[in-house]
Coordinates of C-alpha atoms and ligand atoms in Angstrom, one line a residue:
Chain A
X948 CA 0.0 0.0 0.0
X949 CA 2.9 2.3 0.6
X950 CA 2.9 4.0 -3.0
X951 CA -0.3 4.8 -2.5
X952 CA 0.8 7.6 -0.1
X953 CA 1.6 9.8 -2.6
X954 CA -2.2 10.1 -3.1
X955 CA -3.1 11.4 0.4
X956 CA -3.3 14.8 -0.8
X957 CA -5.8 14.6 -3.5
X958 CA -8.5 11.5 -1.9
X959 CA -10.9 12.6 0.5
X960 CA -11.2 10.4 3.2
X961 CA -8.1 8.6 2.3
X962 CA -8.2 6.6 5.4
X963 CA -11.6 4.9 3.4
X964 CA -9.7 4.6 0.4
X965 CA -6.5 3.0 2.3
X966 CA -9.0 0.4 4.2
X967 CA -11.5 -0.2 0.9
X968 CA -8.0 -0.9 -1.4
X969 CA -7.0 -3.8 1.6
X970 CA -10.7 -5.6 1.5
X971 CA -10.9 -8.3 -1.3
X972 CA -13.5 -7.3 -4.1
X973 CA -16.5 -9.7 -4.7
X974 CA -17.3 -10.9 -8.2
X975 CA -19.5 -9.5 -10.7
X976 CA -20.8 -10.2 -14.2
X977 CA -22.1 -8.2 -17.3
X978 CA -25.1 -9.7 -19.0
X979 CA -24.0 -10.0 -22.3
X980 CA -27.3 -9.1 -24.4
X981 CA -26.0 -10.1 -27.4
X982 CA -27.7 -13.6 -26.0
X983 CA -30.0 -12.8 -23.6
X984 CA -32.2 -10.3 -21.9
X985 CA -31.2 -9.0 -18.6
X986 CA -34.5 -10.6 -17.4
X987 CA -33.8 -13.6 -18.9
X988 CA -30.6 -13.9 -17.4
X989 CA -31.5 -13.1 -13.6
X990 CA -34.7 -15.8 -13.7
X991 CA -31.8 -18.3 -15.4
X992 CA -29.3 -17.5 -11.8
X993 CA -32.6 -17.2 -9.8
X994 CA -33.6 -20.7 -11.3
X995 CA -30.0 -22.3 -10.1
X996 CA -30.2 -20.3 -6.7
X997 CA -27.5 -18.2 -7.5
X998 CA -27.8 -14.9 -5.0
X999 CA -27.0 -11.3 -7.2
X1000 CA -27.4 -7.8 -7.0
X1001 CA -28.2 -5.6 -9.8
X1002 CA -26.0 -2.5 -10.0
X1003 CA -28.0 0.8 -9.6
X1004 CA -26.3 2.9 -12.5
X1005 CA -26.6 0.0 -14.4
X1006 CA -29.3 -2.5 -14.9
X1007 CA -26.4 -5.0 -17.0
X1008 CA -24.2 -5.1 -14.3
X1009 CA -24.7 -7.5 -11.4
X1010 CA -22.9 -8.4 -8.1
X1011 CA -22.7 -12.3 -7.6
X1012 CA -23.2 -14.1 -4.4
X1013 CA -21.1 -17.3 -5.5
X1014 CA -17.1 -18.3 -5.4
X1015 CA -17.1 -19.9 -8.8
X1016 CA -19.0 -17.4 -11.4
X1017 CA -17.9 -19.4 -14.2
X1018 CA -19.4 -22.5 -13.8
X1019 CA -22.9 -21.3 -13.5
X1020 CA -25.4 -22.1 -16.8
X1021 CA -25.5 -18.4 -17.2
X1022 CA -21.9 -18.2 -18.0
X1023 CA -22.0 -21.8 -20.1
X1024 CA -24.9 -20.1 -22.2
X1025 CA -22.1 -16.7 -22.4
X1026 CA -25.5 -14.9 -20.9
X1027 CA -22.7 -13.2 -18.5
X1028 CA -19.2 -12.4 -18.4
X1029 CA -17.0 -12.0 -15.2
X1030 CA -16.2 -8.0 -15.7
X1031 CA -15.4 -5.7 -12.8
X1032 CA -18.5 -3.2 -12.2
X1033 CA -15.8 -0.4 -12.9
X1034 CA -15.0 -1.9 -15.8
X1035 CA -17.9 -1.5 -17.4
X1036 CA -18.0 2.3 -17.5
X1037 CA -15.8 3.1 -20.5
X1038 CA -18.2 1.8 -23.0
X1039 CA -21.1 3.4 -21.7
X1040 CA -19.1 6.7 -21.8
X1041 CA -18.3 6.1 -25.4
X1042 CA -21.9 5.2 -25.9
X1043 CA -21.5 3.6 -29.0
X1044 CA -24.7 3.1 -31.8
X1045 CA -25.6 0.2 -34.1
X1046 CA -23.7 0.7 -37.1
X1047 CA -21.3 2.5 -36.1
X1048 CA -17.7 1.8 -37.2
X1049 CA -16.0 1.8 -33.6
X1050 CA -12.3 1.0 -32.8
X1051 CA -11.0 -0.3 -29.1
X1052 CA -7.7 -0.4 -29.6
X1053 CA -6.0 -2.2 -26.4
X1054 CA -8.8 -4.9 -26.4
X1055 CA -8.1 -7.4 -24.8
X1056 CA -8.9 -10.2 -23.6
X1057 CA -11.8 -8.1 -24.7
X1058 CA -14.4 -7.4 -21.6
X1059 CA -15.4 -4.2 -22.8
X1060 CA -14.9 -5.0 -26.6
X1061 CA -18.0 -7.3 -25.8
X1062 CA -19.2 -4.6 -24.5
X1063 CA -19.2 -2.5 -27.2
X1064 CA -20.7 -5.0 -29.6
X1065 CA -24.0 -5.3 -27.0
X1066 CA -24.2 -2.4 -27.1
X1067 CA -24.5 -1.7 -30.0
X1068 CA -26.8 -4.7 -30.6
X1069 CA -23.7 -6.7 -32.5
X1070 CA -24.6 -4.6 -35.4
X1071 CA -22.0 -1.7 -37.1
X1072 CA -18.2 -2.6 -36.8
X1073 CA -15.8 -3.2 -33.7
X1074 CA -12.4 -3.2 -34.8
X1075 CA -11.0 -5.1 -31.3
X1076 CA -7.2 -4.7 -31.5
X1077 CA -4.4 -5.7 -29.3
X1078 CA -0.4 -5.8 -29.9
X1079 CA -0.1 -9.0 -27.8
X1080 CA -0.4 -12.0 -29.3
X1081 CA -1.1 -14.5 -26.4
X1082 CA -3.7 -12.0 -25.1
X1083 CA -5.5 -12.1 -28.6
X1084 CA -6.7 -15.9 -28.3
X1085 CA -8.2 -14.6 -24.8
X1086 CA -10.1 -12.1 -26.5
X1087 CA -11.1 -14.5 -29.8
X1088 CA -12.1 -17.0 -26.9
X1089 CA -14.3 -14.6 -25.4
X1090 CA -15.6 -13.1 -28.4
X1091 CA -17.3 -16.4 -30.0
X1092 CA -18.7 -17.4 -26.2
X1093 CA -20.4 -14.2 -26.4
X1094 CA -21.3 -14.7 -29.8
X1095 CA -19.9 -10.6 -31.1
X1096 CA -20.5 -11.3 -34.7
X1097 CA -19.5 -7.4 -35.0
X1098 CA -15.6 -7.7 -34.1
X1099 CA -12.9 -7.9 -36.3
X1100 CA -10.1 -8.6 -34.4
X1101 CA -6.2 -7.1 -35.2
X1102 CA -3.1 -7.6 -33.5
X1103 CA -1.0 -4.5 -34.0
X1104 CA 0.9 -1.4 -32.1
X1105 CA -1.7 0.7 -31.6
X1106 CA 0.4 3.6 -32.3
X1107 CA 0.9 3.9 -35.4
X1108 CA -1.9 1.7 -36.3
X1109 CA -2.8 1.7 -39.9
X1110 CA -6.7 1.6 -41.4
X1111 CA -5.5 0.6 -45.0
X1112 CA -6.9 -2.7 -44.5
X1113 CA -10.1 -1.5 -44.2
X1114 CA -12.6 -0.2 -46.9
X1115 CA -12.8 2.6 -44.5
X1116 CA -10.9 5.1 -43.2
X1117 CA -11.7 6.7 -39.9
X1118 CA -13.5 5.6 -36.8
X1119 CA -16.7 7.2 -35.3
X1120 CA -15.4 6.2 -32.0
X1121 CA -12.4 4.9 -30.6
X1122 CA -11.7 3.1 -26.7
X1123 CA -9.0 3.4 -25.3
X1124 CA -8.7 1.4 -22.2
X1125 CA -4.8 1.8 -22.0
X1126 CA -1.9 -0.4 -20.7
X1127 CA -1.2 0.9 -17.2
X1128 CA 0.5 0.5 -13.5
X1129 CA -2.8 -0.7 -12.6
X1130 CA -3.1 0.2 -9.0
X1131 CA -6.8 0.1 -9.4
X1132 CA -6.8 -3.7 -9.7
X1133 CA -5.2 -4.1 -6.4
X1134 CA -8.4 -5.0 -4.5
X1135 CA -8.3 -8.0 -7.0
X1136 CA -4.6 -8.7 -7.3
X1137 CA -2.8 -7.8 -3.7
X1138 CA 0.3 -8.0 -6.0
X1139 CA -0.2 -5.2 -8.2
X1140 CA 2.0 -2.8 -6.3
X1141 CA 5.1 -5.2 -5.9
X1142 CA 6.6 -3.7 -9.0
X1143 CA 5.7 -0.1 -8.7
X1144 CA 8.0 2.2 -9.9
X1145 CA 8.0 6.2 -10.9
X1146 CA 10.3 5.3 -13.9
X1147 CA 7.2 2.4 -14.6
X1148 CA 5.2 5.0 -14.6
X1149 CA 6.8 7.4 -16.5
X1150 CA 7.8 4.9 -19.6
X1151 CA 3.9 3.3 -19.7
X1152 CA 3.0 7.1 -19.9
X1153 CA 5.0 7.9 -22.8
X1154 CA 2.5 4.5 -24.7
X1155 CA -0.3 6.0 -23.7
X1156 CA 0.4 8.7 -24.8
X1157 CA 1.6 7.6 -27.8
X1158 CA -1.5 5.4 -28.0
X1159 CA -4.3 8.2 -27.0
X1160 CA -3.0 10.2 -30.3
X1161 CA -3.2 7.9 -32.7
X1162 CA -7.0 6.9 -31.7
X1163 CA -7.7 10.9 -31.6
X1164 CA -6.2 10.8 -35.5
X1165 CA -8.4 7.6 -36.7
X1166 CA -12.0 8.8 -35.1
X1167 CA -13.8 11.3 -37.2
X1168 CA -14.0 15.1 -37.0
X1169 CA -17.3 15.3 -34.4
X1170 CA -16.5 11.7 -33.3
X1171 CA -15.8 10.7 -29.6
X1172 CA -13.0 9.4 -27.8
X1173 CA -12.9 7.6 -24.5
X1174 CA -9.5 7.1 -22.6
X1175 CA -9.5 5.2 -19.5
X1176 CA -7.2 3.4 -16.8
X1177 CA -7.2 1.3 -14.2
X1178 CA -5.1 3.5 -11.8
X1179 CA -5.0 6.8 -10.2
X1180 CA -1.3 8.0 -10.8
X1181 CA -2.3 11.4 -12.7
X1182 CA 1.1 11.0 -14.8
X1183 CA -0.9 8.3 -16.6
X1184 CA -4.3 10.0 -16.4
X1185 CA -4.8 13.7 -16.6
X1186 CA -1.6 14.5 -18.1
X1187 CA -1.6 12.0 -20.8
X1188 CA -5.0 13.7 -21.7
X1189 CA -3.4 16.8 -21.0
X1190 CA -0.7 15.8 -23.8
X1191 CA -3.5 15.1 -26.1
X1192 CA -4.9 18.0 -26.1
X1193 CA -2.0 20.0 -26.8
X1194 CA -0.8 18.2 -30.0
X1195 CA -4.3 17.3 -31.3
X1196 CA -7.5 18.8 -32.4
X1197 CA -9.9 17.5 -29.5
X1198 CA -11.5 18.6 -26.3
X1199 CA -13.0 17.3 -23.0
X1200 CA -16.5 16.6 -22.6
X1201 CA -18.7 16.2 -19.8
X1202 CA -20.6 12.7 -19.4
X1203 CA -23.3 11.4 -16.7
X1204 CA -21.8 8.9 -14.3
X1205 CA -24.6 6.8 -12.3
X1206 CA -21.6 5.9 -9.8
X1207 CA -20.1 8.3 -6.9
X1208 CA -16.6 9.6 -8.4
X1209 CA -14.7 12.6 -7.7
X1210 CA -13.8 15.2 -10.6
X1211 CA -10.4 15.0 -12.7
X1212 CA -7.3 16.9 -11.2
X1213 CA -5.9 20.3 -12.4
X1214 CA -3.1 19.8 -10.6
X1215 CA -0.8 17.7 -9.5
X1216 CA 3.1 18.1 -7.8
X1217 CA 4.5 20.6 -10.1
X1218 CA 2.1 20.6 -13.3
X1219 CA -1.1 22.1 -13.9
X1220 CA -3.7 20.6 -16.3
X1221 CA -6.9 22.6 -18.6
X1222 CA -9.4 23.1 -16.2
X1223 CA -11.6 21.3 -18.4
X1224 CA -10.1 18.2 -17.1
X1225 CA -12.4 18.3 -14.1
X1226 CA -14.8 16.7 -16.4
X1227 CA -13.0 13.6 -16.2
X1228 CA -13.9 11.0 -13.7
X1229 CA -11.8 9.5 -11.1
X1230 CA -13.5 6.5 -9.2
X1231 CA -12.1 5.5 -5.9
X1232 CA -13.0 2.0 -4.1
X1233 CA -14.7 3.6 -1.3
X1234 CA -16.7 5.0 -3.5
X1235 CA -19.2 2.4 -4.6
X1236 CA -17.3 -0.4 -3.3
X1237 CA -15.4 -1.0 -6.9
X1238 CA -12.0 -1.4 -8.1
X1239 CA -10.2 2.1 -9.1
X1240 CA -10.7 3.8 -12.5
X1241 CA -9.7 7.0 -14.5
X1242 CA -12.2 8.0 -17.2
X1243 CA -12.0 11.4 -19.8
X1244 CA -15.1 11.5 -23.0
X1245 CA -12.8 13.8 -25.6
X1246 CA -14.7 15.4 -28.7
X1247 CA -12.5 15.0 -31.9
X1248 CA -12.8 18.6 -33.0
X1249 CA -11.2 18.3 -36.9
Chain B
X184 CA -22.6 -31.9 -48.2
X185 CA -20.6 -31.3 -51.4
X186 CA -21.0 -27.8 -53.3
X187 CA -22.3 -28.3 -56.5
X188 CA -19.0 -28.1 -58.7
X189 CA -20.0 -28.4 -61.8
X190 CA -21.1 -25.0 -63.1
X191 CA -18.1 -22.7 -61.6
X192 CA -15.2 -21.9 -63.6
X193 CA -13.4 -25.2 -64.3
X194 CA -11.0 -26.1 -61.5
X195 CA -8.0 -25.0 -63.9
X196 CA -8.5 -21.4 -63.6
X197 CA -9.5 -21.5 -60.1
X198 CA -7.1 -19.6 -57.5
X199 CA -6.1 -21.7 -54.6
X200 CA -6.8 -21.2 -50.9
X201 CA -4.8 -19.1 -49.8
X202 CA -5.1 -20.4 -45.4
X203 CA -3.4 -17.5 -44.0
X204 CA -6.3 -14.5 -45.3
X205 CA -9.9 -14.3 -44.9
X206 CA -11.9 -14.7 -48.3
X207 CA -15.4 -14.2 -48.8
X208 CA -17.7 -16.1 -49.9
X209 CA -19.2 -16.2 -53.0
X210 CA -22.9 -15.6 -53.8
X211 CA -23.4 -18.7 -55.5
X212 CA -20.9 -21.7 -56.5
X213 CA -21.0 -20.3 -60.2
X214 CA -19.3 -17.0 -58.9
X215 CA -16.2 -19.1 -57.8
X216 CA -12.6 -18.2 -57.6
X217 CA -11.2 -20.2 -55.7
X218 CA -10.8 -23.8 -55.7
X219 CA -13.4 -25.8 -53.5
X220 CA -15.0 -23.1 -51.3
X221 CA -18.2 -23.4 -50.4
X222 CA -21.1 -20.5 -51.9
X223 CA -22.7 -18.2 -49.4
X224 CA -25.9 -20.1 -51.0
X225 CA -24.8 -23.3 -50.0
X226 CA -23.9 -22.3 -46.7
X227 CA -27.3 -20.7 -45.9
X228 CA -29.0 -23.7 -47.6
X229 CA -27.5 -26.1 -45.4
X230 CA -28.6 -24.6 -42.3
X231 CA -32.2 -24.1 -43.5
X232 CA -32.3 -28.0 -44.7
X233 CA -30.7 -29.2 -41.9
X234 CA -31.8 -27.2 -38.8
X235 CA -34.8 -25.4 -40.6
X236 CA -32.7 -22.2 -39.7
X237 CA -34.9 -19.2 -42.4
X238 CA -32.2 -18.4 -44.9
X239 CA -33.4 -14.6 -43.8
X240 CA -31.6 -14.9 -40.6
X241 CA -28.3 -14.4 -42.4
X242 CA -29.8 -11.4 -44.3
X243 CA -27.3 -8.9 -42.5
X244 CA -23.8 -11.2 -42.5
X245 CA -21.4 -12.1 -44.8
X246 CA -19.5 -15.6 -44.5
X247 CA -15.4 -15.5 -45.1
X248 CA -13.2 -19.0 -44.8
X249 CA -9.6 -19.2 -43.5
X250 CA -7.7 -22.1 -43.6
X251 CA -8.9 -25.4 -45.5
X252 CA -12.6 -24.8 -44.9
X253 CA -13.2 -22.5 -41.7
X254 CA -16.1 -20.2 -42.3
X255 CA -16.9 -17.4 -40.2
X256 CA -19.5 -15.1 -39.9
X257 CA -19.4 -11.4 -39.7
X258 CA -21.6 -8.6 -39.4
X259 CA -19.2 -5.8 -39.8
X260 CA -17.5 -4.1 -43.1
X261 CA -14.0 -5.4 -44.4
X262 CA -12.9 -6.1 -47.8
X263 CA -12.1 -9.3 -49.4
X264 CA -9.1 -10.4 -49.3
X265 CA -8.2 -9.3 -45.4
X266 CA -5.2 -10.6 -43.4
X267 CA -6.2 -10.1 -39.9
X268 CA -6.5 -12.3 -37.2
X269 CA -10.4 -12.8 -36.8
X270 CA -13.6 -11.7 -38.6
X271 CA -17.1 -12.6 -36.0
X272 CA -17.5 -15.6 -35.3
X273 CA -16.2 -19.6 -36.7
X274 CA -19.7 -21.3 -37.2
X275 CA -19.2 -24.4 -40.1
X276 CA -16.1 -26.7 -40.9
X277 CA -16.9 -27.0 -45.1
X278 CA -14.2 -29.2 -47.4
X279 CA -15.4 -32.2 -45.5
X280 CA -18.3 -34.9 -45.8
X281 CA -20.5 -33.8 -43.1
X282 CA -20.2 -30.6 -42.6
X283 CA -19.7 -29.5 -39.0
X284 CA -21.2 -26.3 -37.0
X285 CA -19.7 -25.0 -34.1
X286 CA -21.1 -25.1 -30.6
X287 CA -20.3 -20.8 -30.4
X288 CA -22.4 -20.7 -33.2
X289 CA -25.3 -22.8 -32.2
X290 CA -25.5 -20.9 -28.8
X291 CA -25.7 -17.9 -31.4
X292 CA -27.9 -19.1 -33.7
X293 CA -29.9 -22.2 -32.8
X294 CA -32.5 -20.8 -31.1
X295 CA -34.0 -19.8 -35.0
X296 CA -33.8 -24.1 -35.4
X297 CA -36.7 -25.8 -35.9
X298 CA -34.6 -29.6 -37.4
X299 CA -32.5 -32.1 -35.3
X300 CA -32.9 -30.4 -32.3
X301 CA -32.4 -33.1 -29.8
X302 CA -34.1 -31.6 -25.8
X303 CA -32.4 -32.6 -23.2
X304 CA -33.1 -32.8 -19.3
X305 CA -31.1 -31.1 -16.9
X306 CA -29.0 -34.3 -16.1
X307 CA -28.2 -35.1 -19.7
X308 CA -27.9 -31.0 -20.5
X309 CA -25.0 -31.3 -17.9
X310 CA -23.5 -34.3 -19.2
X311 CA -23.2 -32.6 -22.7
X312 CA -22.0 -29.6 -21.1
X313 CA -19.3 -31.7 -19.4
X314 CA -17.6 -33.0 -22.3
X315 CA -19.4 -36.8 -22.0
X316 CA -20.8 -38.9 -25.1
X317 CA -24.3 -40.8 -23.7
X318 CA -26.6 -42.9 -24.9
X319 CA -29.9 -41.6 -25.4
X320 CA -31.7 -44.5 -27.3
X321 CA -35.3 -42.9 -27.9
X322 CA -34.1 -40.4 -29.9
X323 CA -35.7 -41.0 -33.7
X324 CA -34.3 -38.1 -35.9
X325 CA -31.9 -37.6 -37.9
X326 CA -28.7 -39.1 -37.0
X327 CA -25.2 -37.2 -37.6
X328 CA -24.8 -33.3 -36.0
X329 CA -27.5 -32.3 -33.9
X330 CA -28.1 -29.3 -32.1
X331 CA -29.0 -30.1 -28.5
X332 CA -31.0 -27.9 -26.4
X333 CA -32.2 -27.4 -23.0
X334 CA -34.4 -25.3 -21.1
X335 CA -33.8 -22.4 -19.1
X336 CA -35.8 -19.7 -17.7
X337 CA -39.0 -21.1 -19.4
X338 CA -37.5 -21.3 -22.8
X339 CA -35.6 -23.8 -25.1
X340 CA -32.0 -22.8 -25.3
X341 CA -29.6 -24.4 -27.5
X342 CA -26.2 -26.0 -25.8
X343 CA -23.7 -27.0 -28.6
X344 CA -23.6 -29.5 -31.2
X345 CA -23.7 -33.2 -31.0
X346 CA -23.2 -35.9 -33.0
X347 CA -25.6 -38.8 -33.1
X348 CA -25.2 -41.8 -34.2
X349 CA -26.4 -45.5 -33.0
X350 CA -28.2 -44.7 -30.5
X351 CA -25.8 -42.4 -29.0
X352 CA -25.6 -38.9 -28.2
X353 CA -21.5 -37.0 -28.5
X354 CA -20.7 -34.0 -27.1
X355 CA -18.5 -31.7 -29.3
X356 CA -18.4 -28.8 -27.1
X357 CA -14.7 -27.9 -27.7
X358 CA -12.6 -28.4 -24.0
X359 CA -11.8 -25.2 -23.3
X360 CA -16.2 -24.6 -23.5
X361 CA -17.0 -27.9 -21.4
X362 CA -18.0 -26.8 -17.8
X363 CA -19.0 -29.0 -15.0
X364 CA -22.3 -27.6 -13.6
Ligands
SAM28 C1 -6.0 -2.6 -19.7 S1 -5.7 -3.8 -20.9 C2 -7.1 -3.8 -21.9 C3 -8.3 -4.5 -21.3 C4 -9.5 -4.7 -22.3 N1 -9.9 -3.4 -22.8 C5 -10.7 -5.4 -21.7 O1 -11.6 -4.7 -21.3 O2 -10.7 -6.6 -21.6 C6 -4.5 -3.0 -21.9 C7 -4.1 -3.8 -23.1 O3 -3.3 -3.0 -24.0 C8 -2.4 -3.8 -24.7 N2 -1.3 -3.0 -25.2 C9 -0.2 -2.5 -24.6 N3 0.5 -1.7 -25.4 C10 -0.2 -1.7 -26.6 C11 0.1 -1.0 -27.8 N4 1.2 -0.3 -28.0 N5 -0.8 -1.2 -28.8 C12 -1.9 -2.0 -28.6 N6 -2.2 -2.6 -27.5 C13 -1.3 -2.5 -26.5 C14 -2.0 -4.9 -23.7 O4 -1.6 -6.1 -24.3 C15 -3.3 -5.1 -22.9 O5 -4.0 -6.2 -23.4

């Protein structure tokens, strides 16, 4: 917990925070529409006696009672994936539309790539891509449970990513749920901070923002951009946004969040960060009782 | 299920498969190019005369192969030709005698089925999940693939495809699908 520290300044309530990051997180499950109603799905777990709780901001989401969420008929049928409740916010953010042409472009092992395709009722074009190859097959795996008819799946450096594949040749939206120190996930892997490092964080900064460009080139003029993390270091977050914004022709935009969050930071040690930032979301796990998460919503402005 | 072969350009001036791109199907077999793929006709007429699947329910996807008779199905845009490393969903093994649907694609698709559906109770619905072959003796359709079906929540819900034959019922859910329940 000790590089957490540094965060003491900018959580309220940090003593929450601390004690909420040390308590194990429960499991939860997205209803993956593509096969099944959210109706369907909770009388299929209420048939089998499985115990859940649907999450208030979203009716999709649902906290299991059970140790071993994968072997329930639900999850045979791919009527639910194991996904973290935090983890579902980036996609509604980006708030995709049926036939749309949409690109998440670290996607795997593709919780939210799913995501996408439901939610956009697996019609329109989710180009799923990820540069590691061993993740890929998790994500391919995943894909066909869920039965996403709507991904085409890549395996490339997002960074200098190229569309000329495609008969098409720019995105209406673009995910990016970057590579990151993941301090969020700690809840769920006590591990997560054995390797932390500033110089870790400073190099996976310098991918994201790499990464963040690129998607802000490929989506359309009026088109949106979602970048999220699963940690709370603001070298990874607001600054990388804050990078964005200075070499690319976008802006933040404000979004609805159905979960308690605090606003982005326009500061941080020695830099300061548009104020437009505070539209961001940061989500700590005392929050709502979630893992941690960084969200921004950026308008592609040419 | 052969493809009918003999209207299509003759096999001489036929491309190969090429097993490392996707390739889309053609229409029909007489729009051909390359050697022994299957037509997005044929494709949509097997699962209509086999499962009783409407041929309409495919109005919106295109079908691709990769490698020797892998087709997919996709409901996004791409181009013909396309090197990448997955387009939807695998859902029929072609350039072989019986051709084969996947169990992803019957959990997709089946419930439109009407043909060689094979309802199972819950005991035998968890045996097929697990992996197991059993016999199941009063079933008197079809033999060969099947799709077998349970119910859950008050409707029939398909599991995966079997194969039947005397008398007994295989599970071909692929291992890293099979679940003990
Ligand atoms: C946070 S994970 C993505 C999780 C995924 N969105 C999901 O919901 O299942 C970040 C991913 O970025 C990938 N990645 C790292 N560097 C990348 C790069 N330069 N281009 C593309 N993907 C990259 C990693 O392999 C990893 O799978």
């Amino acid at each position: 917990m000790e590089p957490l520290e540094r965060y003491r300044p900018i959580i309220d309530d940090f003593e929450a925070f601390l004690a909420a990051c040390e308590r194990p997180l429960g499991n939860a499950v997205r209803v993956n529409t593509i096969k099944s109603s959210v109706e369907r799905a909770t009388a299929a777990l209420e048939e089998e006696g499985a115990e859940y709780e649907q999450a208030d901001w979203n009716p999709r989401v649902l906290r299991l009672e059970t140790d071993s969420p994968g072997s329930t008929w639900t999850s045979f049928h791919g009527f639910t994936h194991g996904q973290e409740e935090v983890s579902a916010v980036p996609p509604v953010v980006l708030d995709p539309e049926p036939g749309e042409r949409v690109w998440d472009c670290c996607a795997a092992p593709g919780g939210k790539a799913t995501q996408l395709a439901a939610l956009m009722d697996d019609r329109g074009t989710v180009v799923a891509n990820d540069n590691n190859l061993g993740r890929i097959s998790a994500l391919r795996f995943n894909a066909e449970r869920l039965g996403a008819t709507s991904l085409a799946v890549t395996n490339d450096d997002a960074r200098n990513y190229s569309l000329e594949r495609f008969d098409f040749d720019e995105f209406d939206r673009t995910l990016v749920d970057a590579p990151c120190s993941c301090e969020g996930t700690i809840r769920k892997n006590p591990d997560a901070l054995d390797n932390w490092s500033e110089g870790h964080i400073s190099s996976v900064a310098g991918i994201q923002k790499g990464i963040l460009r690129r998607a802000i080139q490929a989506t359309r003029e009026g088109g949106t951009v979602v970048y999220s993390t699963c940690t709370f270091a603001p070298e990874e977050n607001e600054a990388v946004v804050q990078h964005a914004l200075n070499r690319e022709d976008c802006r933040v935009v404000d979004f609805d969040l159905g979960l308690e969050h605090s606003p982005g930071l326009t500061e941080w040690e020695d830099d300061s960060y548009d104020e437009s930032l505070e539209q961001a979301a940061r989500i700590y796990p005392h929050q709502n009782d979630t893992g941690g998460f960084f969200v921004a919503k950026l308008e592609v402005t040419a | 299920m052969a493809d009918e072969r003999a209207d299509g350009a003759s096999e001489g001036e036929l491309e190969q498969n090429d097993g490392q791109q996707f390739g889309r199907l053609p229409e029909t077999a007489a729009e051909r190019t390359v050697e022994g793929r299957a037509s997005r006709e044929a494709v949509v007429d097997y699962f209509a005369d086999r499962f009783g699947i409407p041929p309409e329910t495919f109005d919106d996807y295109t079908f691709w192969e990769k490698g020797a008779g892998k087709i997919w199905i996709y409901g996004g845009d791409a181009p013909s030709p396309i090197s990448i490393e997955a387009i939807g969903m695998t859902c029929l093994r072609t350039r072989q005698e019986h051709w084969k649907p996947t169990t992803d694609f019957v959990q997709r698709f089946g419930r439109h089925a009407s043909d060689c559906v094979i309802d199972l109770e819950r005991e035998e619905a968890r045996r097929f999940a697990a992996g197991e072959d059993q016999d199941l003796e009063w079933w008197n359709g079809d033999w060969g693939y099947l799709i077998a079906a349970h119910e859950i929540a008050g409707e029939r819900e398909p599991l995966g495809i079997g194969l039947y034959v005397h008398g007994e019922l295989r599970s071909m859910v692929p291992k890293g699908r099979q679940r003990d329940l």
